Coordinates of C-alpha atoms in Angstrom, one line a residue:
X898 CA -44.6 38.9 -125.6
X899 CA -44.3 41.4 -122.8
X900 CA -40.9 39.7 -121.8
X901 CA -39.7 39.4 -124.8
X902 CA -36.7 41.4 -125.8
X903 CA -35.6 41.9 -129.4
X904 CA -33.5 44.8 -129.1
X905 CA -30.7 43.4 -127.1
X906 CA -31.6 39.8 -126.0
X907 CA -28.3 39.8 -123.7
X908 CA -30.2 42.5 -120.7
X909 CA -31.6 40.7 -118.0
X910 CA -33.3 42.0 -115.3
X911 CA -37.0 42.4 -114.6
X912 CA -39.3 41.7 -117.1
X913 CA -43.2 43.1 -117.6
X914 CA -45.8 40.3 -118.2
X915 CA -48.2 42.6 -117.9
X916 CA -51.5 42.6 -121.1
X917 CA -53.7 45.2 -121.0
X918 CA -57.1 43.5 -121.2
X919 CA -60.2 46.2 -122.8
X920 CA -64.0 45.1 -123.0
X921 CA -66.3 47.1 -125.3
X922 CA -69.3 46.4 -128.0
X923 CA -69.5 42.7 -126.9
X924 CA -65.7 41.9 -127.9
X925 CA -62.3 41.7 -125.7
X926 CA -58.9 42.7 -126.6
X927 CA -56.0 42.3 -125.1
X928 CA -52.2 44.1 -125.6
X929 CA -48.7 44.2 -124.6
X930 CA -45.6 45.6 -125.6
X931 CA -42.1 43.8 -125.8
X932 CA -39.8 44.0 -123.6
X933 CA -38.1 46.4 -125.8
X934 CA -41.0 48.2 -127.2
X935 CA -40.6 47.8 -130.4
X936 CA -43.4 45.1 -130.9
X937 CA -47.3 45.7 -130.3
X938 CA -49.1 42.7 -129.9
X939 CA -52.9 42.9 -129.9
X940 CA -55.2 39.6 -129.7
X941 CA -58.8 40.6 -130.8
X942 CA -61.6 38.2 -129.8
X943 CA -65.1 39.3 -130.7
X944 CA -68.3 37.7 -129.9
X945 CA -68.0 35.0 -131.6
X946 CA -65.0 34.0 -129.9
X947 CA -67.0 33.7 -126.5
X948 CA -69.5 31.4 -125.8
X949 CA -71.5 32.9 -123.0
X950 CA -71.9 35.8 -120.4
X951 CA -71.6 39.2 -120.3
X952 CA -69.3 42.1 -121.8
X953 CA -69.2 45.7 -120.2
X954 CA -66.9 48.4 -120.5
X955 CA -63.6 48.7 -119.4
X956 CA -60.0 48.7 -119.3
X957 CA -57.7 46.2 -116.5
X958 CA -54.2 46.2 -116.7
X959 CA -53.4 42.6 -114.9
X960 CA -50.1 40.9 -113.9
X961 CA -49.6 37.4 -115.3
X962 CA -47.4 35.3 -113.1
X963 CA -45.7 32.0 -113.6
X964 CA -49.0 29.9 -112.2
X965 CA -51.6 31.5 -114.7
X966 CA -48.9 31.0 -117.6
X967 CA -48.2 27.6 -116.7
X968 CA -52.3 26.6 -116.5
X969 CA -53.0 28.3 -119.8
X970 CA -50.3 26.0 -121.3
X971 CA -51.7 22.8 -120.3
X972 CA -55.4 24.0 -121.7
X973 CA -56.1 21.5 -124.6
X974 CA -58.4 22.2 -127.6
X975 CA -61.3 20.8 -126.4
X976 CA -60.7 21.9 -122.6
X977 CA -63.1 25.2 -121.1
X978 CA -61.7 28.0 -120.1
X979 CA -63.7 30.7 -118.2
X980 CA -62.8 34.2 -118.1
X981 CA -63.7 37.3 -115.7
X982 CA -62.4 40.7 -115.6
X983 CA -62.9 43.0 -113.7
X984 CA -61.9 46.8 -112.8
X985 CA -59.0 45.7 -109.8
X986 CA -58.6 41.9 -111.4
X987 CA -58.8 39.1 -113.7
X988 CA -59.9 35.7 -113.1
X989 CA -59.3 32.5 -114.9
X990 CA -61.1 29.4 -114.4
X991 CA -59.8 25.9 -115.8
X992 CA -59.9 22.5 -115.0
X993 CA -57.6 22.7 -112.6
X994 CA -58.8 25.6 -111.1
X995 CA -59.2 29.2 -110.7
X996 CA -56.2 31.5 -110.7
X997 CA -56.7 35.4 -110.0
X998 CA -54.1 37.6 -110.9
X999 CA -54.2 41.8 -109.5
X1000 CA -54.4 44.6 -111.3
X1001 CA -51.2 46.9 -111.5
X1002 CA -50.0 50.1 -112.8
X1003 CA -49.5 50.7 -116.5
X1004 CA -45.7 52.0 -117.7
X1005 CA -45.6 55.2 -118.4
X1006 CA -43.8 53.9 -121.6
X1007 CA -46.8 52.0 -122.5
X1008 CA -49.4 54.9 -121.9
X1009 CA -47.0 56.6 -124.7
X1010 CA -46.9 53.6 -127.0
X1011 CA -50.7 52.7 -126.6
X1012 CA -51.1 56.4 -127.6
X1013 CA -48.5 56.5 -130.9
X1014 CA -49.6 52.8 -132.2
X1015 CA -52.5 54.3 -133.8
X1016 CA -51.9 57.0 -135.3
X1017 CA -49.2 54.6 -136.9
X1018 CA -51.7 52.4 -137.6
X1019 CA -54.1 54.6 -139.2
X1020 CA -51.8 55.1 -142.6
X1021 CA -51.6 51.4 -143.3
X1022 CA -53.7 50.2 -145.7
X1023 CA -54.3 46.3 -146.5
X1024 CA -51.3 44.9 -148.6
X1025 CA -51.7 41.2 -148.9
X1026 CA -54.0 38.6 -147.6
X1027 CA -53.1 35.0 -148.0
X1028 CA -53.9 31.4 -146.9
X1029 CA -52.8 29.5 -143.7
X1030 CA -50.2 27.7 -145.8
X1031 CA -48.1 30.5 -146.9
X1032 CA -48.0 31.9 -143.5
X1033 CA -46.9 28.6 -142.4
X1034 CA -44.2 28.6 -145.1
X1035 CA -43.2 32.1 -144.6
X1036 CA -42.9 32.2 -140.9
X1037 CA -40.7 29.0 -140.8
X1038 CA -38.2 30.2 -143.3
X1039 CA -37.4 33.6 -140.9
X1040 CA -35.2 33.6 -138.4
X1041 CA -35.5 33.0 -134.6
X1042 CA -34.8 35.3 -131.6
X1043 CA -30.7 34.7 -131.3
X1044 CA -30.1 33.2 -134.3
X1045 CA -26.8 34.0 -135.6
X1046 CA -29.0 35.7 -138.4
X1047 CA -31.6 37.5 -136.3
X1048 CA -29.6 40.4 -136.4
X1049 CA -29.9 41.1 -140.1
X1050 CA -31.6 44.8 -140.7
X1051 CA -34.7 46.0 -142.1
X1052 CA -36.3 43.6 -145.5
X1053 CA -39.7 43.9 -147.5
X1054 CA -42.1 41.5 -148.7
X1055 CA -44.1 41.4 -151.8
X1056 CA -46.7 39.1 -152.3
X1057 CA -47.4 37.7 -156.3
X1058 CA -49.2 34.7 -157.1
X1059 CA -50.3 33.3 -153.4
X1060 CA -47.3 33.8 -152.2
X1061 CA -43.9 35.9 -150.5
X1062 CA -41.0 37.0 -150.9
X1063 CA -38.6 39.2 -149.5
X1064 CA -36.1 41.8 -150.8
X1065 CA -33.3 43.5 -150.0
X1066 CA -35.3 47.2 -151.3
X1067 CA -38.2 49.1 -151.1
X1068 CA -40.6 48.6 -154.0
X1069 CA -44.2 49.7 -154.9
X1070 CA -46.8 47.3 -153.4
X1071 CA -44.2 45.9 -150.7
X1072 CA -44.4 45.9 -146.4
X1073 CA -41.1 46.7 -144.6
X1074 CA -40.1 43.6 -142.0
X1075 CA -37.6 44.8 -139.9
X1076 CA -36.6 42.9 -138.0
X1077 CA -37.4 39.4 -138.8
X1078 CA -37.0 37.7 -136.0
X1079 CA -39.8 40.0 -134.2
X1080 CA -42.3 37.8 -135.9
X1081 CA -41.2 34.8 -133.7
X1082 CA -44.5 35.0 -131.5
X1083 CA -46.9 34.4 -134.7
X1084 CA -45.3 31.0 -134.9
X1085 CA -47.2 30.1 -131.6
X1086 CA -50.6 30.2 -133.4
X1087 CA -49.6 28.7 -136.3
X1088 CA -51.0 25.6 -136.1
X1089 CA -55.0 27.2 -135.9
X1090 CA -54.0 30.4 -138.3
X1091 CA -56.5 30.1 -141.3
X1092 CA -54.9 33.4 -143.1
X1093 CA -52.9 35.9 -143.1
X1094 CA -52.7 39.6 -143.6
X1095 CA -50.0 42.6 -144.0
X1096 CA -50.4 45.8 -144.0
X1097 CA -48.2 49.2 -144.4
X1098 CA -48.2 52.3 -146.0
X1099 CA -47.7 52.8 -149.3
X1100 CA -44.0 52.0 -150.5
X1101 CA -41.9 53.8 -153.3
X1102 CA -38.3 53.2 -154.7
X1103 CA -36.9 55.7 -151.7
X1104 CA -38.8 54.8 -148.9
X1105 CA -36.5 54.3 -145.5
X1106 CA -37.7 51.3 -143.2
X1107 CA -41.1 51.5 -141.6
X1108 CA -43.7 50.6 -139.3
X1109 CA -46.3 47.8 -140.7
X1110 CA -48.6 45.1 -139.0
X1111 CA -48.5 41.2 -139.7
X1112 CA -52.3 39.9 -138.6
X1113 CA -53.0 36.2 -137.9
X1114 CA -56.8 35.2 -138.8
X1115 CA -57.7 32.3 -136.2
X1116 CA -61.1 30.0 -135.9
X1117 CA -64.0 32.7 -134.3
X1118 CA -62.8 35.3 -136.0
X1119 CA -60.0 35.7 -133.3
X1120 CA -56.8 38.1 -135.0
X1121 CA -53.6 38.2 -133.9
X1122 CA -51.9 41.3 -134.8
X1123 CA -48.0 42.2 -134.2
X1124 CA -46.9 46.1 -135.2
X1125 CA -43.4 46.4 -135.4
X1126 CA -41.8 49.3 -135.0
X1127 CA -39.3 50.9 -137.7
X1128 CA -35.9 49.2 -136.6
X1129 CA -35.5 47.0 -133.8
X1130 CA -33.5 49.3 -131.8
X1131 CA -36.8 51.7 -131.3
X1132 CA -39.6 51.6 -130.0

């Protein structure tokens, strides 16, 4: 996510891979921005989600390089995976090893976005809630990340009878998706998603384009949850 850039795909240069990784009350979160800024990505894991061990308090900022990425891709379902943060580092133990990546400074872009998200987020309210196979449905119908239609503006989505649909206008009950293709990283997850939730704040006939978050309910009680901001050309 961190690298990702929905903005303006064609910059290159330097990208942060950087989640900010938070213990507290026996559960682990971790966040990153896009590239861009205009997507807040939060993974929530409580205890459930972890099998064993310990969970202080505590907030590590880590670098993820290309060797960490590449072992977390060839973890299989069934495969361990140990996990230790700490207040300079995080280490990650597979079957092929142990990988420790350093801890590093936070952007001073992201100190403002971790500070903005939410008091966003704290107007939304919960708009739909539907099974795995709708989001599966949804998410495949939008657009990727440099599609010739990924550039399309802000749309909303209203849920009615199990199921969405999008619209060119604001009306009462709906959640702004601007940007479609922002959603992209949910289709990762897909595969173990076993609901899904919107949420916004409330919608009228005049509303302009707005924030809202798209959660992914996974097996633990894991939640992926991507805020987008209002237009994909801020942050």
């Amino acid at each position: 996510m961190a690298s990702a850039r929905y903005y303006d795909p064609r910059l290159t240069g330097a990208a942060s891979r950087d989640p900010v990784v938070t213990a507290g009350g026996g559960r682990l979160r971790f966040e990153s921005f896009s590239g861009c800024c205009g997507v807040h990505a939060r993974l929530d894991v409580p205890p459930a989600g972890l099998e064993a061990g310990q969970v202080g308090r505590g907030t590590t900022n880590i670098d993820v390089n290309l060797p960490l990425r590449d072992a977390l891709g060839r973890l299989t379902a069934r495969e361990p995976l140990g996990l230790t943060v700490g207040p300079d580092e995080l280490a990650v133990r597979t079957g092929g090893g142990r990988i420790v990546e350093k801890k590093v400074p936070l952007p001073d872009r992201w100190i403002r976005g971790f500070a903005e998200t939410p008091l966003i987020a704290a107007r939304f309210d919960l708009r739909a809630e539907l099974p795995a196979t709708e989001a599966l449905r949804f998410l495949r119908t939008l657009p990727r990340a440099g599609s010739g239609n990924a550039s399309r503006g802000a749309e909303w989505v209203v849920a009615g009878h199990g199921r969405l649909r999008t619209t060119s206008r604001p009306v009462p009950g709906a959640v702004c998706l601007p940007g479609p293709q922002r959603l992209t990283a949910l289709r990762r997850v897909l595969r173990h998603a076993r609901g899904l939730r919107l949420y916004g704040p409330p919608v009228t006939a005049r509303s302009a384009p707005q924030a809202a978050a798209w959660e992914i309910s996974l097996p633990a009680g894991l939640r992926l949850t991507l805020t987008l901001s209002p237009g994909t050309g801020r942050g």
